[in-house]
Coordinates of C-alpha atoms in Angstrom, one line a residue:
M1 CA 61.4 116.0 155.8
D2 CA 57.7 117.5 154.9
G3 CA 58.6 120.2 152.1
N4 CA 55.2 122.2 153.4
S5 CA 55.9 122.0 157.3
R6 CA 59.8 124.0 156.1
R7 CA 57.8 126.6 154.1
N8 CA 55.2 127.5 156.6
G9 CA 57.7 127.3 159.6
T10 CA 55.6 124.8 161.4
T11 CA 56.7 121.3 162.5
T12 CA 53.9 118.5 162.1
V13 CA 53.4 115.7 164.6
L14 CA 52.4 112.5 164.2
V15 CA 51.1 110.9 167.8
V16 CA 50.8 107.2 167.7
G17 CA 48.6 105.4 170.2
G18 CA 48.0 106.0 174.1
V19 CA 44.4 106.3 175.1
P20 CA 42.1 108.9 173.8
E21 CA 42.1 111.7 176.8
D22 CA 46.1 111.1 176.3
R23 CA 46.5 111.8 172.9
H24 CA 44.2 114.5 172.8
A25 CA 46.0 116.5 175.5
M26 CA 49.2 115.7 173.6
S27 CA 47.8 117.1 170.4
T28 CA 46.2 120.0 172.5
L29 CA 49.9 120.7 174.1
L30 CA 51.5 120.3 170.8
R31 CA 49.3 122.7 168.7
G32 CA 49.6 125.3 171.6
A33 CA 53.4 125.1 171.1
G34 CA 52.8 126.2 167.5
H35 CA 52.9 122.6 165.7
E36 CA 50.5 120.9 164.0
A37 CA 49.4 117.5 165.8
V38 CA 47.9 114.5 164.0
S39 CA 46.6 111.8 166.5
V40 CA 46.0 108.0 165.6
A41 CA 45.5 105.2 167.7
T42 CA 47.3 101.9 166.3
A43 CA 50.6 100.7 164.6
A44 CA 48.6 100.2 161.6
D45 CA 46.7 103.3 161.7
A46 CA 50.1 104.9 161.7
L47 CA 51.5 103.2 158.9
R48 CA 48.5 103.3 156.5
E49 CA 48.5 107.5 157.5
L50 CA 52.3 107.9 156.9
D51 CA 51.7 105.2 153.6
T52 CA 49.3 108.6 152.3
R53 CA 51.6 111.0 153.4
L54 CA 54.5 109.5 151.6
R55 CA 52.0 109.4 148.2
E56 CA 51.1 113.3 149.2
G57 CA 55.0 113.9 150.1
T58 CA 53.6 115.4 153.5
L59 CA 55.3 113.3 155.6
P60 CA 55.5 114.6 159.3
D61 CA 58.5 115.8 161.0
V62 CA 58.4 113.6 164.0
L63 CA 56.6 110.9 165.4
L64 CA 55.5 110.6 169.1
V65 CA 55.0 106.5 170.0
D66 CA 53.6 104.9 172.6
V67 CA 55.6 102.3 173.7
R68 CA 52.2 99.9 174.6
L69 CA 50.2 100.2 171.1
R70 CA 47.3 97.9 171.0
D71 CA 48.5 95.8 167.9
M72 CA 52.2 95.8 168.2
T73 CA 55.2 97.8 170.5
G74 CA 56.0 100.5 170.1
F75 CA 59.8 99.3 169.4
E76 CA 58.4 97.1 166.6
L77 CA 56.6 100.0 164.7
C78 CA 60.1 102.2 165.0
R79 CA 62.1 99.1 163.5
R80 CA 59.9 98.8 160.8
L81 CA 60.2 102.4 160.0
K82 CA 64.1 102.4 160.4
A83 CA 64.1 99.7 158.1
H84 CA 62.5 101.7 155.2
H85 CA 64.4 103.6 152.8
V86 CA 62.2 106.7 153.0
L87 CA 60.6 106.4 156.4
A88 CA 64.2 106.0 157.9
A89 CA 64.9 109.2 158.3
L90 CA 61.7 110.5 160.3
P91 CA 62.8 111.2 163.8
V92 CA 61.1 109.2 166.6
V93 CA 60.0 109.8 170.2
H94 CA 58.9 106.7 172.6
L95 CA 56.7 108.0 175.4
S96 CA 56.7 105.1 178.3
A97 CA 54.8 105.1 181.4
A98 CA 57.0 102.0 182.9
R99 CA 58.6 101.9 186.5
P100 CA 61.2 102.1 186.6
P101 CA 61.8 103.3 183.2
G102 CA 65.2 102.1 182.4
G103 CA 64.0 98.8 180.0
D104 CA 62.0 100.8 178.1
H105 CA 64.8 103.0 177.9
R106 CA 67.6 100.6 176.4
R107 CA 64.8 99.0 174.2
S108 CA 63.9 102.4 172.7
L109 CA 67.1 103.1 171.7
D110 CA 67.8 99.8 170.7
S111 CA 64.9 99.7 168.0
G112 CA 66.2 103.3 166.7
A113 CA 64.4 106.0 168.5
E114 CA 65.9 109.4 169.3
T115 CA 65.0 109.6 172.8
C116 CA 62.7 107.9 175.4
L117 CA 60.0 110.1 177.2
S118 CA 58.8 109.1 180.8
T119 CA 55.0 109.5 181.1
P120 CA 53.6 111.2 182.8
A121 CA 55.8 114.5 181.6
E122 CA 56.4 118.1 181.7
P123 CA 54.7 120.1 178.9
E124 CA 58.0 121.7 178.7
E125 CA 59.8 118.5 178.6
I126 CA 57.6 117.8 175.9
R127 CA 58.2 120.9 173.9
T128 CA 61.8 120.5 173.9
A129 CA 62.3 117.0 173.3
V130 CA 60.1 117.9 169.8
R131 CA 62.1 120.6 168.9
S132 CA 65.7 119.2 169.6
V133 CA 64.8 115.6 167.5
V134 CA 63.4 117.6 164.4
R135 CA 66.4 120.2 164.5
A136 CA 68.5 117.3 164.4
A137 CA 67.0 115.3 162.0
R138 CA 67.0 118.3 159.9
L139 CA 70.6 119.4 160.4
R140 CA 71.3 115.6 158.9
S141 CA 68.8 115.9 156.1
E142 CA 70.9 119.3 155.1
D143 CA 73.7 117.4 155.5
Q144 CA 72.8 114.5 153.3
A145 CA 71.3 116.8 150.9
L146 CA 74.9 118.8 150.8
I147 CA 76.5 115.0 150.7
R148 CA 74.3 114.2 147.6
R149 CA 75.1 117.8 145.6
L150 CA 79.0 117.7 146.6
T151 CA 78.8 114.5 145.0
L152 CA 76.6 115.0 141.8
L153 CA 78.9 117.8 141.1
S154 CA 82.1 115.7 141.3
E155 CA 80.5 113.0 138.9
T156 CA 79.3 115.9 136.4
I157 CA 82.8 117.5 136.8
V158 CA 84.3 114.3 135.9
T159 CA 82.1 113.2 132.8
V160 CA 82.7 116.8 131.5
Q161 CA 86.7 116.4 132.1
A162 CA 86.4 113.4 130.1
A163 CA 84.2 114.3 127.2
R164 CA 86.4 113.8 123.9
S165 CA 84.5 117.0 121.7
L166 CA 82.9 120.1 122.6
D167 CA 79.6 118.4 121.6
E168 CA 80.0 115.6 123.9
L169 CA 81.5 118.3 126.3
V170 CA 78.0 120.7 126.4
D171 CA 75.7 117.2 126.8
A172 CA 77.7 116.4 129.7
A173 CA 77.5 120.0 131.4
A174 CA 73.8 120.9 130.4
E175 CA 72.6 117.0 132.0
G176 CA 74.4 118.0 134.7
T177 CA 73.3 121.4 135.3
A178 CA 69.8 120.2 134.9
R179 CA 70.3 117.5 137.9
L180 CA 72.1 120.1 140.1
T181 CA 69.0 122.6 139.7
G182 CA 66.3 120.5 139.2
L183 CA 65.3 123.0 135.9
P184 CA 65.8 122.1 131.7
A185 CA 69.2 123.6 131.5
A186 CA 71.0 124.7 128.1
V187 CA 74.8 125.1 128.1
F188 CA 77.0 127.1 125.4
V189 CA 80.5 127.5 124.2
L190 CA 81.7 130.2 122.1
G191 CA 84.4 129.6 119.7
P192 CA 86.7 132.3 118.9
E193 CA 85.3 132.5 115.5
G194 CA 81.8 132.9 116.7
E195 CA 80.6 129.3 116.2
L196 CA 78.5 128.4 118.9
Y197 CA 78.5 124.8 120.4
R198 CA 75.0 124.1 122.2
G199 CA 73.8 121.0 124.7
M200 CA 70.4 120.2 126.0
S201 CA 69.6 118.7 128.9
P202 CA 67.9 115.2 128.4
E203 CA 64.3 116.2 129.2
R204 CA 63.9 118.5 126.4
I205 CA 62.3 116.8 123.8
A206 CA 63.5 117.5 120.5
L207 CA 60.8 119.1 118.6
A208 CA 60.8 122.5 117.7
L209 CA 64.3 123.3 118.4
P210 CA 65.6 126.9 118.6
D211 CA 66.0 128.7 114.9
R212 CA 69.2 129.8 113.7
A213 CA 68.0 133.4 114.5
A214 CA 67.5 132.2 118.4
H215 CA 71.0 131.0 118.0
D216 CA 72.3 134.3 116.3
A217 CA 71.0 136.4 119.5
V218 CA 72.5 133.6 121.7
T219 CA 75.8 134.4 120.2
Q220 CA 75.3 138.1 120.3
L221 CA 74.0 138.1 123.6
I222 CA 77.2 136.1 125.4
G223 CA 79.7 137.5 123.0
R224 CA 78.7 141.0 124.9
L225 CA 78.2 139.5 128.6
G226 CA 82.0 137.4 128.0
A227 CA 83.3 140.6 126.8
D228 CA 84.3 141.7 130.6
R229 CA 86.4 138.6 131.2
A230 CA 85.2 137.7 134.4
V231 CA 85.8 134.5 135.7
V232 CA 82.6 133.8 136.9
H233 CA 79.1 136.3 135.9
R234 CA 75.9 135.9 136.9
T235 CA 72.8 137.1 135.5
V236 CA 69.3 137.1 134.5
V237 CA 68.0 138.1 131.4
H238 CA 64.4 138.7 130.4
A239 CA 62.0 137.4 127.9
P240 CA 62.2 138.6 125.1
L241 CA 65.7 139.4 125.1
W242 CA 66.5 135.4 125.9
P243 CA 64.8 133.8 122.5
A244 CA 62.1 131.2 123.2
G245 CA 62.4 127.7 122.8
F246 CA 65.5 126.4 124.7
F247 CA 64.0 125.2 127.8
R248 CA 59.9 124.6 126.8
P249 CA 59.6 124.5 123.0
G250 CA 57.9 127.6 121.6
V251 CA 57.8 129.4 125.4
Q252 CA 59.4 132.5 126.1
D253 CA 61.4 132.2 129.4
D254 CA 63.6 134.7 131.7
A255 CA 67.0 133.1 131.9
R256 CA 69.3 132.7 134.4
L257 CA 72.6 132.8 132.9
V258 CA 76.4 131.5 134.7
L259 CA 79.1 132.3 132.5
A260 CA 82.9 131.5 133.1
Q261 CA 86.1 131.5 130.9
G262 CA 88.8 129.7 131.1
G263 CA 90.6 131.3 128.3
K264 CA 89.2 132.5 125.2
A265 CA 85.8 130.8 124.9
P266 CA 83.1 131.9 127.6
V267 CA 81.0 129.4 128.4
C268 CA 76.8 129.9 129.4
L269 CA 75.1 127.6 131.8
A270 CA 71.5 128.8 131.3
T271 CA 68.5 127.7 133.5
P272 CA 65.0 129.2 133.4
V273 CA 63.6 131.3 135.7
R274 CA 60.0 129.8 137.0
D275 CA 59.6 132.2 140.3
S276 CA 60.5 135.2 142.2
R277 CA 62.9 133.2 144.7
P278 CA 66.5 133.6 144.3
Q279 CA 68.4 130.3 144.1
S280 CA 69.7 128.9 146.9
P281 CA 73.5 129.4 147.7
A282 CA 74.4 126.4 147.8
D283 CA 72.6 125.7 144.2
E284 CA 74.6 129.1 142.8
A285 CA 77.8 127.8 144.3
G286 CA 77.5 124.7 142.4
V287 CA 76.3 126.0 139.2
A288 CA 79.3 128.5 139.0
R289 CA 81.9 125.8 139.8
L290 CA 80.7 123.5 137.4
A291 CA 80.4 126.8 135.0
Q292 CA 83.7 127.1 136.0
A293 CA 84.9 123.4 135.1
T294 CA 83.3 123.4 131.7
A295 CA 85.4 126.7 130.8
L296 CA 88.5 125.1 131.4
A297 CA 88.0 122.1 130.3
A298 CA 86.4 123.6 126.6
E299 CA 89.5 125.2 126.3
P300 CA 91.9 122.0 125.6
L301 CA 89.2 120.9 123.1
L302 CA 88.9 124.5 121.1
M303 CA 92.7 124.5 120.8
Y304 CA 92.3 120.9 119.5
Q305 CA 90.0 121.5 117.1
V306 CA 91.9 124.7 115.6
E307 CA 95.5 122.4 115.5
R308 CA 92.9 119.1 113.9
H309 CA 91.5 121.6 111.4
V310 CA 95.5 122.8 110.5
A311 CA 96.6 119.2 110.3
L312 CA 93.9 117.7 108.0
T313 CA 94.7 120.9 105.9
L314 CA 98.0 119.8 105.6
Q315 CA 97.3 116.4 105.0
R316 CA 95.0 116.8 102.2
S317 CA 96.9 119.5 100.2
F318 CA 100.0 117.1 99.8
L319 CA 97.2 113.7 99.2
P320 CA 96.7 113.6 95.8
E321 CA 93.0 113.4 95.4
P322 CA 92.1 109.6 94.8
D323 CA 90.7 111.1 91.4
K324 CA 93.2 113.0 90.2
L325 CA 96.6 110.6 90.6
P326 CA 99.0 110.6 87.7
D327 CA 98.6 107.9 84.9
L328 CA 100.8 105.7 85.7
P329 CA 101.8 102.9 82.8
G330 CA 100.4 99.5 83.4
V331 CA 98.9 100.0 86.3
D332 CA 95.4 100.9 87.5
I333 CA 95.2 102.4 90.8
A334 CA 92.6 103.3 93.9
V335 CA 93.8 105.7 97.1
R336 CA 91.2 106.4 99.6
Y337 CA 92.3 108.7 102.7
E338 CA 89.6 108.7 105.8
P339 CA 90.6 111.1 108.5
A340 CA 89.6 110.0 112.2
S341 CA 86.3 110.9 113.4
R342 CA 85.5 114.1 115.0
Q343 CA 86.2 112.6 118.7
A344 CA 89.5 111.3 117.7
E345 CA 93.3 112.8 116.9
I346 CA 94.3 113.4 113.4
G347 CA 97.7 110.7 112.5
G348 CA 100.3 111.1 110.1
D349 CA 98.9 108.4 107.7
F350 CA 99.8 108.7 103.9
Y351 CA 100.0 107.1 100.5
A352 CA 102.1 107.7 97.7
A353 CA 102.1 106.0 93.8
L354 CA 104.9 107.1 92.0
R355 CA 106.3 106.6 88.3
V356 CA 109.7 105.8 88.4
G357 CA 111.3 104.5 85.1
D358 CA 109.2 101.8 83.6
G359 CA 108.1 100.7 87.0
V360 CA 105.7 102.2 89.4
L361 CA 106.7 103.1 93.3
A362 CA 104.0 102.9 95.6
A363 CA 104.0 103.3 99.3
V364 CA 101.3 103.2 102.0
G365 CA 102.8 104.6 105.6
D366 CA 101.2 105.8 109.2
V367 CA 103.7 108.4 111.7
V368 CA 103.3 107.1 114.8
G369 CA 101.3 109.3 117.5
H370 CA 98.7 111.4 116.4
S371 CA 99.1 115.5 116.6
L372 CA 100.4 118.5 114.1
E373 CA 103.3 116.9 114.4
A374 CA 103.0 113.8 113.1
A375 CA 101.3 115.4 110.0
T376 CA 104.2 117.8 109.6
V377 CA 106.6 114.8 109.4
M378 CA 104.3 112.5 107.1
V379 CA 104.9 115.7 104.7
E380 CA 108.6 115.5 105.1
I381 CA 108.9 111.6 104.4
R382 CA 106.5 111.8 101.4
H383 CA 109.3 114.6 99.8
A384 CA 112.2 112.7 101.4
L385 CA 111.1 109.7 99.1
R386 CA 110.2 111.3 96.3
A387 CA 113.4 112.7 96.4
Y388 CA 115.6 109.3 96.9
C389 CA 113.4 107.5 94.2
V390 CA 114.8 109.8 91.5
D391 CA 118.2 107.9 92.1
D392 CA 117.3 104.6 93.3
S393 CA 113.7 103.2 93.2
D394 CA 115.0 99.9 95.6
P395 CA 112.4 99.7 97.9
A396 CA 115.3 98.2 100.5
V397 CA 117.5 101.6 99.8
L398 CA 114.5 104.0 100.4
A399 CA 113.3 102.6 103.7
E400 CA 117.4 102.7 104.5
R401 CA 117.7 106.1 103.6
L402 CA 113.9 107.2 105.2
D403 CA 115.3 105.4 108.6
R404 CA 118.5 107.6 108.6
M405 CA 116.1 111.1 107.8
L406 CA 114.2 110.1 111.0
Q407 CA 117.0 109.5 113.4
R408 CA 118.9 112.8 112.0
Y409 CA 116.4 115.4 111.8
H410 CA 113.1 113.6 114.3
P411 CA 114.7 111.3 116.5
E412 CA 111.8 111.0 118.9
V413 CA 109.6 110.0 116.3
T414 CA 109.0 106.3 115.0
A415 CA 106.8 105.5 111.5
T416 CA 105.8 102.5 109.6
V417 CA 105.9 101.9 105.9
C418 CA 105.4 99.5 103.1
L419 CA 107.5 100.3 99.7
I420 CA 106.5 98.7 96.7
L421 CA 107.8 98.5 93.4
V422 CA 105.9 97.1 90.7
E423 CA 107.2 96.2 87.2
P424 CA 103.8 96.5 85.1
D425 CA 105.7 94.4 82.0
T426 CA 106.6 91.3 83.8
G427 CA 103.7 91.5 86.7
R428 CA 107.3 91.6 89.6
V429 CA 107.1 92.9 92.4
R430 CA 109.4 93.7 95.3
I431 CA 108.3 95.0 98.7
A432 CA 110.1 96.5 101.6
N433 CA 107.6 96.5 105.2
A434 CA 108.8 98.8 107.7
G435 CA 106.8 97.7 110.8
H436 CA 103.8 98.0 108.9
I437 CA 100.7 95.3 108.0
P438 CA 102.2 93.2 105.0
P439 CA 99.8 93.8 101.7
L440 CA 97.3 91.6 100.5
I441 CA 97.2 89.4 97.7
V442 CA 93.8 89.4 96.3
R443 CA 93.9 86.6 93.9
G444 CA 91.4 86.8 90.4
A445 CA 90.9 82.8 91.3
G446 CA 89.7 83.6 94.6
G447 CA 91.3 84.1 98.3
A448 CA 94.0 86.2 99.6
D449 CA 96.9 86.0 101.4
Y450 CA 99.3 89.0 103.5
A451 CA 102.7 88.9 101.7
K452 CA 105.6 87.3 103.7
A453 CA 107.1 91.3 104.0
H454 CA 108.7 92.1 107.6
G455 CA 110.9 94.4 109.1
P456 CA 111.6 96.8 111.7
L457 CA 110.1 100.3 112.4
L458 CA 111.5 103.3 110.5
G459 CA 113.4 105.8 113.1
L460 CA 114.9 102.7 115.4
G461 CA 118.7 102.7 113.2
L462 CA 117.9 98.7 112.4
A463 CA 119.1 98.6 108.8
V464 CA 121.6 95.9 109.5
N465 CA 118.0 93.9 110.9
R466 CA 116.2 94.8 108.2
P467 CA 115.6 91.7 105.6
T468 CA 115.9 91.8 102.1
P469 CA 112.4 92.8 99.8
T470 CA 110.2 90.1 99.6
E471 CA 109.9 89.4 95.8
L472 CA 106.2 88.3 94.7
F473 CA 104.5 88.1 90.6
L474 CA 101.0 89.3 90.2
E475 CA 98.7 88.4 87.5
P476 CA 96.4 90.4 85.6
S477 CA 93.5 89.4 87.8
D478 CA 95.3 89.6 91.1
R479 CA 95.2 92.9 92.9
L480 CA 97.9 94.1 95.9
L481 CA 96.0 95.6 98.9
V482 CA 97.9 97.8 101.6
V483 CA 96.3 99.7 104.4
T484 CA 97.0 101.6 107.3
D485 CA 96.2 99.7 110.9
G486 CA 93.4 102.5 111.7
L487 CA 91.3 100.6 109.0
I488 CA 90.8 97.2 111.1
E489 CA 92.3 98.0 114.9
T490 CA 90.1 98.0 117.7
R491 CA 90.6 98.7 121.4
G492 CA 90.6 95.5 122.9
T493 CA 90.8 93.2 120.1
D494 CA 94.2 91.5 119.1
L495 CA 95.4 93.1 115.6
A496 CA 95.9 89.5 114.4
V497 CA 92.1 88.8 114.7
S498 CA 91.4 92.1 112.9
M499 CA 94.1 91.1 109.9
E500 CA 91.9 87.8 109.8
G501 CA 88.6 89.5 109.3
L502 CA 90.1 91.4 106.6
R503 CA 92.1 88.8 105.0
A504 CA 88.3 87.1 105.0
A505 CA 86.7 90.6 104.0
V506 CA 88.8 91.0 100.7
A507 CA 88.6 87.4 99.5
D508 CA 85.6 87.5 97.7
A509 CA 85.5 91.1 96.8
A510 CA 84.0 92.5 93.6
P511 CA 86.4 93.2 90.9
G512 CA 88.2 96.3 90.5
V513 CA 90.6 98.5 93.1
R514 CA 88.6 101.0 93.6
P515 CA 85.0 98.7 94.1
L516 CA 87.8 97.1 96.5
C517 CA 88.4 100.1 98.3
D518 CA 84.9 101.5 98.6
M519 CA 83.8 98.2 100.2
L520 CA 86.5 98.1 103.2
L521 CA 85.5 101.8 103.8
D522 CA 81.6 101.1 104.2
R523 CA 82.5 97.9 106.2
F524 CA 85.4 99.0 108.5
G525 CA 85.7 103.0 108.5
Q526 CA 82.9 103.8 110.1
D527 CA 83.4 106.1 113.3
R528 CA 87.2 104.8 113.4
E529 CA 89.2 106.1 116.2
D530 CA 92.3 106.4 114.0
D531 CA 93.0 107.5 110.6
V532 CA 92.8 105.2 107.7
A533 CA 94.6 105.2 104.2
M534 CA 94.9 102.8 101.6
L535 CA 96.2 102.1 98.1
A536 CA 94.9 98.9 95.7
L537 CA 96.8 98.2 92.8
Q538 CA 95.7 95.5 89.7
L539 CA 98.1 95.1 86.3
R540 CA 96.3 95.9 83.4
P541 CA 96.3 93.1 80.7
G542 CA 98.9 93.0 78.3
R543 CA 102.2 92.3 80.0
T544 CA 104.6 89.6 79.4
R545 CA 105.8 87.1 82.4
P546 CA 110.0 86.6 81.6

């Protein structure tokens, strides 16, 4: 419908066809009833007038169309209008002088018109018909607008709830707020330690963004407004209390804020106040619902941030730094640990390199699952491994003991681990693999192959099915590489395909264990959805084969 006529309370009627005297009389009648009347003679004139008004955004509210036009019938004109994606919403009233009128009335309704009046008609009948069809059209338009608004709100809430990080959350909420209100939007989540997460609607250019002082001011303001713990709190903050630049670069605007809290963290949806008119009740309700949904979605993400920080701290405190590994006799070892990207959950990946008698015990493993519990169990496995190898460093014995430990104390947990016992003096290697990706042997002469070492997961109690350790010999130029599946596993790709890609990548890698690890992280380790742990070792020259 025409936005201008809605604001000033008038109705615009386009009168089409009829003899000039009848068009003049009809226009005079409509103006006398308080309507704005525009008259044209033909269907072609009507289409041109509508095309102009469509570009200007001033479409009429209703058409009065004579069914006997010079260039086409009023029925055909109506069918053309109803086939247009925008003009189809315009109500059409046909005027027919036919006697009897029944045939034209049926053809009128078939063409999509709202009604057909027989002429000459009483003035009150015409006024009543115009009022009726305009009221019905406006109700339909309002219903359609409500459906669009509710659909948009539902889509935005689904996107917000699917966010995997607070950065994704605030960006999705800002875009949804902008689409709901038709205004630039900024969304803020205030964390329990005062950290501020900010999202801005896409049309806000990434130039001259607000500085740190502006963010500090918003942090303090949201903290004060959120102190009352109201479920939803609405307010207007006038410039300059609201910092410049969030809606337009360098420009101060009054801000309309909607705050909501789903727990400890307040969420603020902000839009500029561009005129004195208040938000419509429907828009206000939609933004409030979105604020509540954003607050509820933010709470578990904030809790996860805390848990992830604890888990990372736990892992890093127990995994030796790559440059602080103990000096192991006759072996060069490099290790790497990379936590998953910020959007992914923390896992239980680990590595270990221990001196045992005259040899070296190396291990790489992964506790199944992604949680603080996985990281905690990882620490227990590393401690148990260090304790068990004091008495017996045989990989098969260690795998069996770790399996019993998990069954006894963590019966719901499973883990993979690859245990490797290296005798540097002879190059002899014994491997016990419990459900892990087998080690890669990277030959100094070129090429790489996976060791034939397999076995069931730890925690399943399948000691009787555990094969004897695989035995092989390394040359001084050979390297042995063990990784967790987080390095290569990609959703939708078969693991065997990914393993072959890893084998091909290391086949011609530069010499040395550290360059090998760095190359793999550069090639495979970016934005991974899982943690990555790896260990590479190489014999130092000087040992003798028995």
